PDB file of C-alpha atoms and ligand atoms in Angstrom:
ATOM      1  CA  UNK A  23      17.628  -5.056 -67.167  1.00 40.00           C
ATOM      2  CA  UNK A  24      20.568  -2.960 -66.120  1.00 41.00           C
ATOM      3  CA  UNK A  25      21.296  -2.894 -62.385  1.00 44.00           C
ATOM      4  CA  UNK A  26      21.327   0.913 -60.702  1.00 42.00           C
ATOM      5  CA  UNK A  27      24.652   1.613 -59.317  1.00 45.00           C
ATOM      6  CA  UNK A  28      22.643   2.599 -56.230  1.00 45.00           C
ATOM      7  CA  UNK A  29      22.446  -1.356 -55.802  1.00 45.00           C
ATOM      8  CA  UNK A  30      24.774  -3.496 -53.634  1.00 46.00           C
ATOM      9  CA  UNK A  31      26.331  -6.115 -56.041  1.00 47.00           C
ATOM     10  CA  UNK A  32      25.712  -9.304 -54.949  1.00 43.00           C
ATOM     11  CA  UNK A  33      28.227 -10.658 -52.763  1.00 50.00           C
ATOM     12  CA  UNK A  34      29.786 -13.827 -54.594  1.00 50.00           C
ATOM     13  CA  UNK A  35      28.723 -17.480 -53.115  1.00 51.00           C
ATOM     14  CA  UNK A  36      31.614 -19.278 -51.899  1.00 57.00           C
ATOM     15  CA  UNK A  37      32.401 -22.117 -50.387  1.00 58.00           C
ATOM     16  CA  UNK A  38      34.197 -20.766 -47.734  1.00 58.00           C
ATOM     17  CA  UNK A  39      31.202 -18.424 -46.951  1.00 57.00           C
ATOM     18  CA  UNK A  40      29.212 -21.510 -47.096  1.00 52.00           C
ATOM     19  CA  UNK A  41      31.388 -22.832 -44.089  1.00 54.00           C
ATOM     20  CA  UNK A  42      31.498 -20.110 -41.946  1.00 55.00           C
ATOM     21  CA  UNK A  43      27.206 -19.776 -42.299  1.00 54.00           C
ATOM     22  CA  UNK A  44      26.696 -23.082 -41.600  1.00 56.00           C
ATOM     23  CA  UNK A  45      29.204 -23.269 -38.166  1.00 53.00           C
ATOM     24  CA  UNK A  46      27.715 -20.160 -36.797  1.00 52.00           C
ATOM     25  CA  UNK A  47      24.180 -21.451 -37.256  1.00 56.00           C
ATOM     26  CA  UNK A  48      24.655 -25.216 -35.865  1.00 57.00           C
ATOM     27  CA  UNK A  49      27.016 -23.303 -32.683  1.00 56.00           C
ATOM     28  CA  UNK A  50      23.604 -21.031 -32.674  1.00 55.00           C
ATOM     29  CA  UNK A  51      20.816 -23.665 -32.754  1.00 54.00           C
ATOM     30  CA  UNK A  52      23.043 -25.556 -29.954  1.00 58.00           C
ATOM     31  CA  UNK A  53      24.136 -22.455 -27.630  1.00 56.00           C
ATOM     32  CA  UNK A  54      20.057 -21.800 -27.542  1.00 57.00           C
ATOM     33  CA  UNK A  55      19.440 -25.409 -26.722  1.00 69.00           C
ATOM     34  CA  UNK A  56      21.725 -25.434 -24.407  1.00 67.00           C
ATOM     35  CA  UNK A  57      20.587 -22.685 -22.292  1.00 61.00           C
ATOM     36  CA  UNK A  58      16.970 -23.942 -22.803  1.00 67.00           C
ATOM     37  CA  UNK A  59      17.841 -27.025 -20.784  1.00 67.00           C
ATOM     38  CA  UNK A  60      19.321 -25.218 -17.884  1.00 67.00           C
ATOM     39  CA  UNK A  61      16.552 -22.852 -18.064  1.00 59.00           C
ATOM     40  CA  UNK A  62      14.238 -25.865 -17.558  1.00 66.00           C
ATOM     41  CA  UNK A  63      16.600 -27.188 -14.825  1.00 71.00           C
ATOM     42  CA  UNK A  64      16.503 -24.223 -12.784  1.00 71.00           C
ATOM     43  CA  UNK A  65      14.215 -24.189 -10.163  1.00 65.00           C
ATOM     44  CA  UNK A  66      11.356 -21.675  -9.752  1.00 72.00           C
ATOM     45  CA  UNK A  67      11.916 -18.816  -7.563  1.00 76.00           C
ATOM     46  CA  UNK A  68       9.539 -19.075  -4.880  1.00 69.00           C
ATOM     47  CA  UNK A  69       8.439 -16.124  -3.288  1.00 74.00           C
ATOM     48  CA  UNK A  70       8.253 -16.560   0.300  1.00 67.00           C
ATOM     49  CA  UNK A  71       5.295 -14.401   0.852  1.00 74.00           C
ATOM     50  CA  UNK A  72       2.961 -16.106  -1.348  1.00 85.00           C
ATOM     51  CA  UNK A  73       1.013 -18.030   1.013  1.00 92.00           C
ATOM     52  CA  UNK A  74       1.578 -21.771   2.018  1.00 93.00           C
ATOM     53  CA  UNK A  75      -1.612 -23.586   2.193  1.00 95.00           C
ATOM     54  CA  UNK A  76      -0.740 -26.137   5.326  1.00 95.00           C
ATOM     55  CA  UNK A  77      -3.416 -28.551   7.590  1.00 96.00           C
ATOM     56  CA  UNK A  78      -2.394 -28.258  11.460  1.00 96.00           C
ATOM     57  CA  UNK A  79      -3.906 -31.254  13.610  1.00 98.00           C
ATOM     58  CA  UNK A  80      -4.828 -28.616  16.930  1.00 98.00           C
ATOM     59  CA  UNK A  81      -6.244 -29.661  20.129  1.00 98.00           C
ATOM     60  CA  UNK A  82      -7.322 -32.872  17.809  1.00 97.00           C
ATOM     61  CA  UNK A  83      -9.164 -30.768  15.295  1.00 97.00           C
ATOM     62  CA  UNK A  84      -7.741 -30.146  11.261  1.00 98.00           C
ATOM     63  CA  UNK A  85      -7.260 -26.729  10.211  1.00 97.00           C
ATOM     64  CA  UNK A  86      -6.670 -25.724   7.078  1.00 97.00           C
ATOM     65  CA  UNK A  87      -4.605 -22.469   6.983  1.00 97.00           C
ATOM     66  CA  UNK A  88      -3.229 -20.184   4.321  1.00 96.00           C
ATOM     67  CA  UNK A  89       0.218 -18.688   5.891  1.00 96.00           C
ATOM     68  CA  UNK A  90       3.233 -16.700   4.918  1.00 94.00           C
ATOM     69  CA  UNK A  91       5.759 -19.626   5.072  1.00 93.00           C
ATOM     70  CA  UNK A  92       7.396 -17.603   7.705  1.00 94.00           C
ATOM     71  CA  UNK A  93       4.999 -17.772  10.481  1.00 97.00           C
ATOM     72  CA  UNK A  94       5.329 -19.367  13.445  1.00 98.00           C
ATOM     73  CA  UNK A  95       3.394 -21.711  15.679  1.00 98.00           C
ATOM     74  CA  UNK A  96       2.701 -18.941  18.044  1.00 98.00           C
ATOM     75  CA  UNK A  97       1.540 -16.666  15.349  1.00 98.00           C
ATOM     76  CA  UNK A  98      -0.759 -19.099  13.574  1.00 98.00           C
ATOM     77  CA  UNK A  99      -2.134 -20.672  16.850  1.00 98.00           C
ATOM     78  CA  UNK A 100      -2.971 -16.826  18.037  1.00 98.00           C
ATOM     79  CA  UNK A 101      -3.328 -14.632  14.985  1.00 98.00           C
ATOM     80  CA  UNK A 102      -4.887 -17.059  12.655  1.00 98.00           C
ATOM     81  CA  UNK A 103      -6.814 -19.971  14.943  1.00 98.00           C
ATOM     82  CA  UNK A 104      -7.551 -17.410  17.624  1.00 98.00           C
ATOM     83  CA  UNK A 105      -5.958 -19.857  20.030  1.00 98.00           C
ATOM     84  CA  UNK A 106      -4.272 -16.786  22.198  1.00 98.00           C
ATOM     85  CA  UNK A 107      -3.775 -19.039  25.758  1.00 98.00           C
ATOM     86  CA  UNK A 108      -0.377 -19.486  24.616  1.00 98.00           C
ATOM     87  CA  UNK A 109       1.644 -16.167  24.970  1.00 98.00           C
ATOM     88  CA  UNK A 110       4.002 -14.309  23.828  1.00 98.00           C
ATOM     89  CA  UNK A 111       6.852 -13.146  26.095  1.00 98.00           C
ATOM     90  CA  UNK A 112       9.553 -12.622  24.870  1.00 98.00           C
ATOM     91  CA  UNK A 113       9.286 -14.059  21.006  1.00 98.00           C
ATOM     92  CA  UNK A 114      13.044 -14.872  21.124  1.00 97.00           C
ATOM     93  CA  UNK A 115      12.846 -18.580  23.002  1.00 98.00           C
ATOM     94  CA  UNK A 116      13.814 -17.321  26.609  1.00 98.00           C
ATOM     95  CA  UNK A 117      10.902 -17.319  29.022  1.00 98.00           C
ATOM     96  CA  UNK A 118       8.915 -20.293  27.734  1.00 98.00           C
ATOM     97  CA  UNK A 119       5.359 -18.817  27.783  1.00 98.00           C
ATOM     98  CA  UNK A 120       4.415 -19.866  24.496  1.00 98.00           C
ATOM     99  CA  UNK A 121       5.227 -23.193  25.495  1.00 98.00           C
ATOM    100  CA  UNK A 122       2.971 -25.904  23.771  1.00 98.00           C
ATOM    101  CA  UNK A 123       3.112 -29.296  22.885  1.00 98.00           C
ATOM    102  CA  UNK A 124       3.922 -31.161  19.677  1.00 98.00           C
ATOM    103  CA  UNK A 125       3.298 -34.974  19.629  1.00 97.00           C
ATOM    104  CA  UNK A 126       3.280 -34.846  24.094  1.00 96.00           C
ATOM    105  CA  UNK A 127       6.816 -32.863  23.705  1.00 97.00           C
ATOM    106  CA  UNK A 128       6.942 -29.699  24.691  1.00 98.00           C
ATOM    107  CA  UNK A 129       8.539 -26.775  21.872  1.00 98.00           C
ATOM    108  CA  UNK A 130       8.561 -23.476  21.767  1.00 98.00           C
ATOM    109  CA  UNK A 131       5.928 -21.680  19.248  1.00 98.00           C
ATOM    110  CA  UNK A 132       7.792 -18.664  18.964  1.00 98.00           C
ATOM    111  CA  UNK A 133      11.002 -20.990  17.624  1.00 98.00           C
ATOM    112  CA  UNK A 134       9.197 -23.307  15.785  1.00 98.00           C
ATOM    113  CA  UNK A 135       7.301 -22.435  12.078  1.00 98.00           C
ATOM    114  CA  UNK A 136       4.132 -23.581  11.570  1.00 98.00           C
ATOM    115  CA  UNK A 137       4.673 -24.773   8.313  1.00 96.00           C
ATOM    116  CA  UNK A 138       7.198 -27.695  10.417  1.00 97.00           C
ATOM    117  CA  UNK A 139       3.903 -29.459  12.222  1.00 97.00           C
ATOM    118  CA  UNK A 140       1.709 -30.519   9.737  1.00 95.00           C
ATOM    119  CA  UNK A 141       1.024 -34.315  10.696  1.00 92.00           C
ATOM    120  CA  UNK A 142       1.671 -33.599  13.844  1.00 97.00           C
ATOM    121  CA  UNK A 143      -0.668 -33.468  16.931  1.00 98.00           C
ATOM    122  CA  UNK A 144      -0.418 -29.554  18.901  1.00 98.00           C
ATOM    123  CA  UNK A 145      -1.946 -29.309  21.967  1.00 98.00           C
ATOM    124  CA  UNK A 146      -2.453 -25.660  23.542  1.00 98.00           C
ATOM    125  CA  UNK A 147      -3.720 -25.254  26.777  1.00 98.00           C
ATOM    126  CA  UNK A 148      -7.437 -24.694  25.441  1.00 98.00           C
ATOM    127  CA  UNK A 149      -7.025 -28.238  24.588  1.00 98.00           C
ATOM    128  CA  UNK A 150      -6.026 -29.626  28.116  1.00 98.00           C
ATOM    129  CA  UNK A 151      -9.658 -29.727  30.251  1.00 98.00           C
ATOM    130  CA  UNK A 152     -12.107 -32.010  29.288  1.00 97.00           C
ATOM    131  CA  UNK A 153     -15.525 -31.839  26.682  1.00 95.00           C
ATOM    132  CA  UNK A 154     -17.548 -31.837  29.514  1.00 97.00           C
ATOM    133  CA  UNK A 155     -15.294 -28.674  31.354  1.00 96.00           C
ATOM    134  CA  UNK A 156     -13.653 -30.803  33.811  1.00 98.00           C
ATOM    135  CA  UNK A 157      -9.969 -29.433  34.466  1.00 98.00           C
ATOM    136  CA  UNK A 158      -6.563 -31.075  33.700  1.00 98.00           C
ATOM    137  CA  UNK A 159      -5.220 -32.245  37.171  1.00 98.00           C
ATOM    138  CA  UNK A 160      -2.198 -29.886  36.447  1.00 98.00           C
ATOM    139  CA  UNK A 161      -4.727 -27.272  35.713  1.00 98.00           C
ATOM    140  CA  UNK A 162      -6.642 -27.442  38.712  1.00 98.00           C
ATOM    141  CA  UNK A 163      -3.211 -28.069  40.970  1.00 98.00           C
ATOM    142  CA  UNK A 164      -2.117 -24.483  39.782  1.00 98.00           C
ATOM    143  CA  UNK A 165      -5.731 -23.193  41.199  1.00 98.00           C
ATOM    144  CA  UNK A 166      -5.086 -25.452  44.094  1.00 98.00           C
ATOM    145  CA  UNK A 167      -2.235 -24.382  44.726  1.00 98.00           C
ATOM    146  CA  UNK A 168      -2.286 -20.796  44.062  1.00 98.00           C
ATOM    147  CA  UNK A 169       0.518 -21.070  41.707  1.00 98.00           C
ATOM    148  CA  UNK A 170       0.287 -17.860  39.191  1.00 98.00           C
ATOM    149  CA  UNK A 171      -0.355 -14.274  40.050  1.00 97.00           C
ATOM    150  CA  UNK A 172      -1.026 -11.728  36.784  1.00 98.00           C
ATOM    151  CA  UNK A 173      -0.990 -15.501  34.958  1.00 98.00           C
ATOM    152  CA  UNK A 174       0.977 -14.568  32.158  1.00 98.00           C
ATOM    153  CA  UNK A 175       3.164 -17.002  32.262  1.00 98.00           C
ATOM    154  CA  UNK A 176       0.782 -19.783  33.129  1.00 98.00           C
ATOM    155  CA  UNK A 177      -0.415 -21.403  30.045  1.00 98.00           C
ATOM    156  CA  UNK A 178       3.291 -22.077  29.570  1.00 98.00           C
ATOM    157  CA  UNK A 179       4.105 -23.180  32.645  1.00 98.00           C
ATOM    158  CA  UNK A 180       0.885 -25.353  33.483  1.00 98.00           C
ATOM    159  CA  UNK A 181       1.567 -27.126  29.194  1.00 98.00           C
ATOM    160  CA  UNK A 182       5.430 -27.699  30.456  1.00 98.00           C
ATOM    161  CA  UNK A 183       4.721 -28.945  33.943  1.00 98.00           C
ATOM    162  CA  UNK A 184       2.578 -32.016  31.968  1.00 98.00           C
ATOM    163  CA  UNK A 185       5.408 -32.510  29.611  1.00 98.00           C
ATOM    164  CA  UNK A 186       7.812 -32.746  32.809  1.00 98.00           C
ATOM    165  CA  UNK A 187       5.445 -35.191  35.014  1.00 98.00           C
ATOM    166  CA  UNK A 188       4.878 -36.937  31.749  1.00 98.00           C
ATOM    167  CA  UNK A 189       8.886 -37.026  30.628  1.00 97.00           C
ATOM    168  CA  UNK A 190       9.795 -38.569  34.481  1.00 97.00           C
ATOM    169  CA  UNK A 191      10.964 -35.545  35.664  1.00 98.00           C
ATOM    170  CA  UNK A 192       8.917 -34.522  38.431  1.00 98.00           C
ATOM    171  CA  UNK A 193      10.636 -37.095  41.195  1.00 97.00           C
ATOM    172  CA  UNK A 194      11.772 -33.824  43.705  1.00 98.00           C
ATOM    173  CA  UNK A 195      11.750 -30.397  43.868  1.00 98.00           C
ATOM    174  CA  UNK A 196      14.969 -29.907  42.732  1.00 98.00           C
ATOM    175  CA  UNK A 197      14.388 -32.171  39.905  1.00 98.00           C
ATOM    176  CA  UNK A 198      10.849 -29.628  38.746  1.00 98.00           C
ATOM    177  CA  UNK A 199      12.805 -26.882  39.227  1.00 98.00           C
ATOM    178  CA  UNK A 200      15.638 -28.303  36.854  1.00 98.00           C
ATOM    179  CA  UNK A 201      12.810 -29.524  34.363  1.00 98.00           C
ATOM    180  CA  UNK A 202      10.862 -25.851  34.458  1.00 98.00           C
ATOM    181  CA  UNK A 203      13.472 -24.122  34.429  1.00 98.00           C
ATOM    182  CA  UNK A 204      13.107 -22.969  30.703  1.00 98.00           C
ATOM    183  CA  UNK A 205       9.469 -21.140  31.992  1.00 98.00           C
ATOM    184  CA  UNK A 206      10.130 -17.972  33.922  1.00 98.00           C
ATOM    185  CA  UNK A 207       7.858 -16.169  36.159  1.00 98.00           C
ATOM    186  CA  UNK A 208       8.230 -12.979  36.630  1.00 97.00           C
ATOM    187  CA  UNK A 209       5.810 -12.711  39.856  1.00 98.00           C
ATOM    188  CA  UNK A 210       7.968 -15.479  41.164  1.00 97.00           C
ATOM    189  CA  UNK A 211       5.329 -17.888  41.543  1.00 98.00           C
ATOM    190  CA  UNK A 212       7.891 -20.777  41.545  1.00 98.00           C
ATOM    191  CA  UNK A 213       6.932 -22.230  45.413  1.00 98.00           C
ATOM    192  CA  UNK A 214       3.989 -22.825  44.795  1.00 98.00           C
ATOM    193  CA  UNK A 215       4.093 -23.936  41.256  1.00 98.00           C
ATOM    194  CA  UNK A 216       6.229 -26.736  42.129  1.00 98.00           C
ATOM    195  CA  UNK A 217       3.991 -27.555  44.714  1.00 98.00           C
ATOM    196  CA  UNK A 218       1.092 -27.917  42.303  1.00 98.00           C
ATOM    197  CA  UNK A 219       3.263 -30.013  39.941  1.00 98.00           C
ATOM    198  CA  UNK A 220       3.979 -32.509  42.882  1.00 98.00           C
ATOM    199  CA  UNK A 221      -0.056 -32.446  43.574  1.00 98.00           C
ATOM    200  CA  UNK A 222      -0.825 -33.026  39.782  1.00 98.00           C
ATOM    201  CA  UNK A 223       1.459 -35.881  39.965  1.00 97.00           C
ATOM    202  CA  UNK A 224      -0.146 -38.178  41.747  1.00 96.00           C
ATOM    203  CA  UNK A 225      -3.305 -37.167  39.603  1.00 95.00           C
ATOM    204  CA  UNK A 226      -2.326 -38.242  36.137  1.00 93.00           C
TER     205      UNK A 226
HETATM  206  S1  FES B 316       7.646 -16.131  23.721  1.00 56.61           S
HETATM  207 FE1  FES B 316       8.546 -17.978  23.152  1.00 56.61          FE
HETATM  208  S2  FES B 316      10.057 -18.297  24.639  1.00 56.61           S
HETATM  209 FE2  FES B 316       9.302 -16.335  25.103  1.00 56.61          FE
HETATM  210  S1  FES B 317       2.213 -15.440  37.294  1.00 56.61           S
HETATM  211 FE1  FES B 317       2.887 -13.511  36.565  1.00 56.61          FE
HETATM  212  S2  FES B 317       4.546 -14.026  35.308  1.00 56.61           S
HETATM  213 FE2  FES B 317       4.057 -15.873  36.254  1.00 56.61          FE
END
């Protein structure tokens, strides 16, 4: 059979084209391989809104929650636990309403991300009074006492001024005022809140 001039001829087999097939192919196979492995080495790209599925230990109760990774304490305990005693001021770590604690020290929710606490203990101040109803004895000094006015900023204070009897820093009045002095009041309660602290004192 006669081959149609349309027809490429056959390019002829050499050995150099031998070669020059067989280095491009092994460079080929290990190129691929190689980016395989890094591909496998590469860590997954998390997205950091798919939600973080984390157990809080609140007010000695587990809760299982289902968060953005980027919440906060202060959102979870009031947005998703419905746990709103603790407030939100300023949300930037200055006036110390959200104030709650985390293993009997106090933090601030707004600064702190929920997904940080699991296995730890958080106590809000639903948690302080007893089963029964019975007050705190800082709870009940701050009634005593007289110590809040609109009570926005009570939670917070009343959660800190345990932390501060607790931590040995409720000795004077100077020493309370040095030791609350990250929770503000803006009816300028302070008298009489460091009056119930000293009262509460003696209590615990
Ligand atoms: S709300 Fe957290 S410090 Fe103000
Ligand atoms: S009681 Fe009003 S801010 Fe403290």
């Amino acid at each position: 059979m006669t081959r149609s001039k349309h027809h490429a001829r056959p390019q002829a087999w050499s050995r150099r084209n031998f070669l020059a097939t067989t280095v491009v192919s092994t460079m080929s196979v290990t190129l691929l391989e190689r980016s395989e492995a890094k591909a496998a080495q590469r860590p997954t790209r998390v997205d950091p809104r798919a939600p973080l599925k984390i157990t809080m230990r609140v007010n000695g109760q587990d809760r299982q929650l289902a968060l953005d990774a980027r919440t906060t304490l202060l959102d979870a305990l009031r947005e998703h636990l419905g746990l709103t005693g603790s407030k939100k001021g300023c949300d930037h770590g200055q006036c110390g309403a959200c104030t709650v604690l985390l293993n009997d020290r106090r933090v601030l929710g707004c600064l702190t991300l929920a997904a940080s606490v699991e296995g730890l203990e958080v106590t809000t101040i639903e948690g302080l009074a007893a089963p029964d109803g019975t007050l705190h004895p800082m709870q009940q000094a701050f009634i005593d006492h007289d110590a809040f006015q609109c009570g926005y900023c009570t939670p917070g204070q009343i959660v800190s001024a345990i932390a501060c009897v607790n931590e040995g820093h409720a000795e004077s009045d100077a020493e309370i005022r040095e030791h609350m002095s990250g929770n503000l009041c803006r009816c300028a309660a302070y008298p009489n809140i460091v009056a119930a602290i000293k009262q509460a004192k003696s209590e615990m």
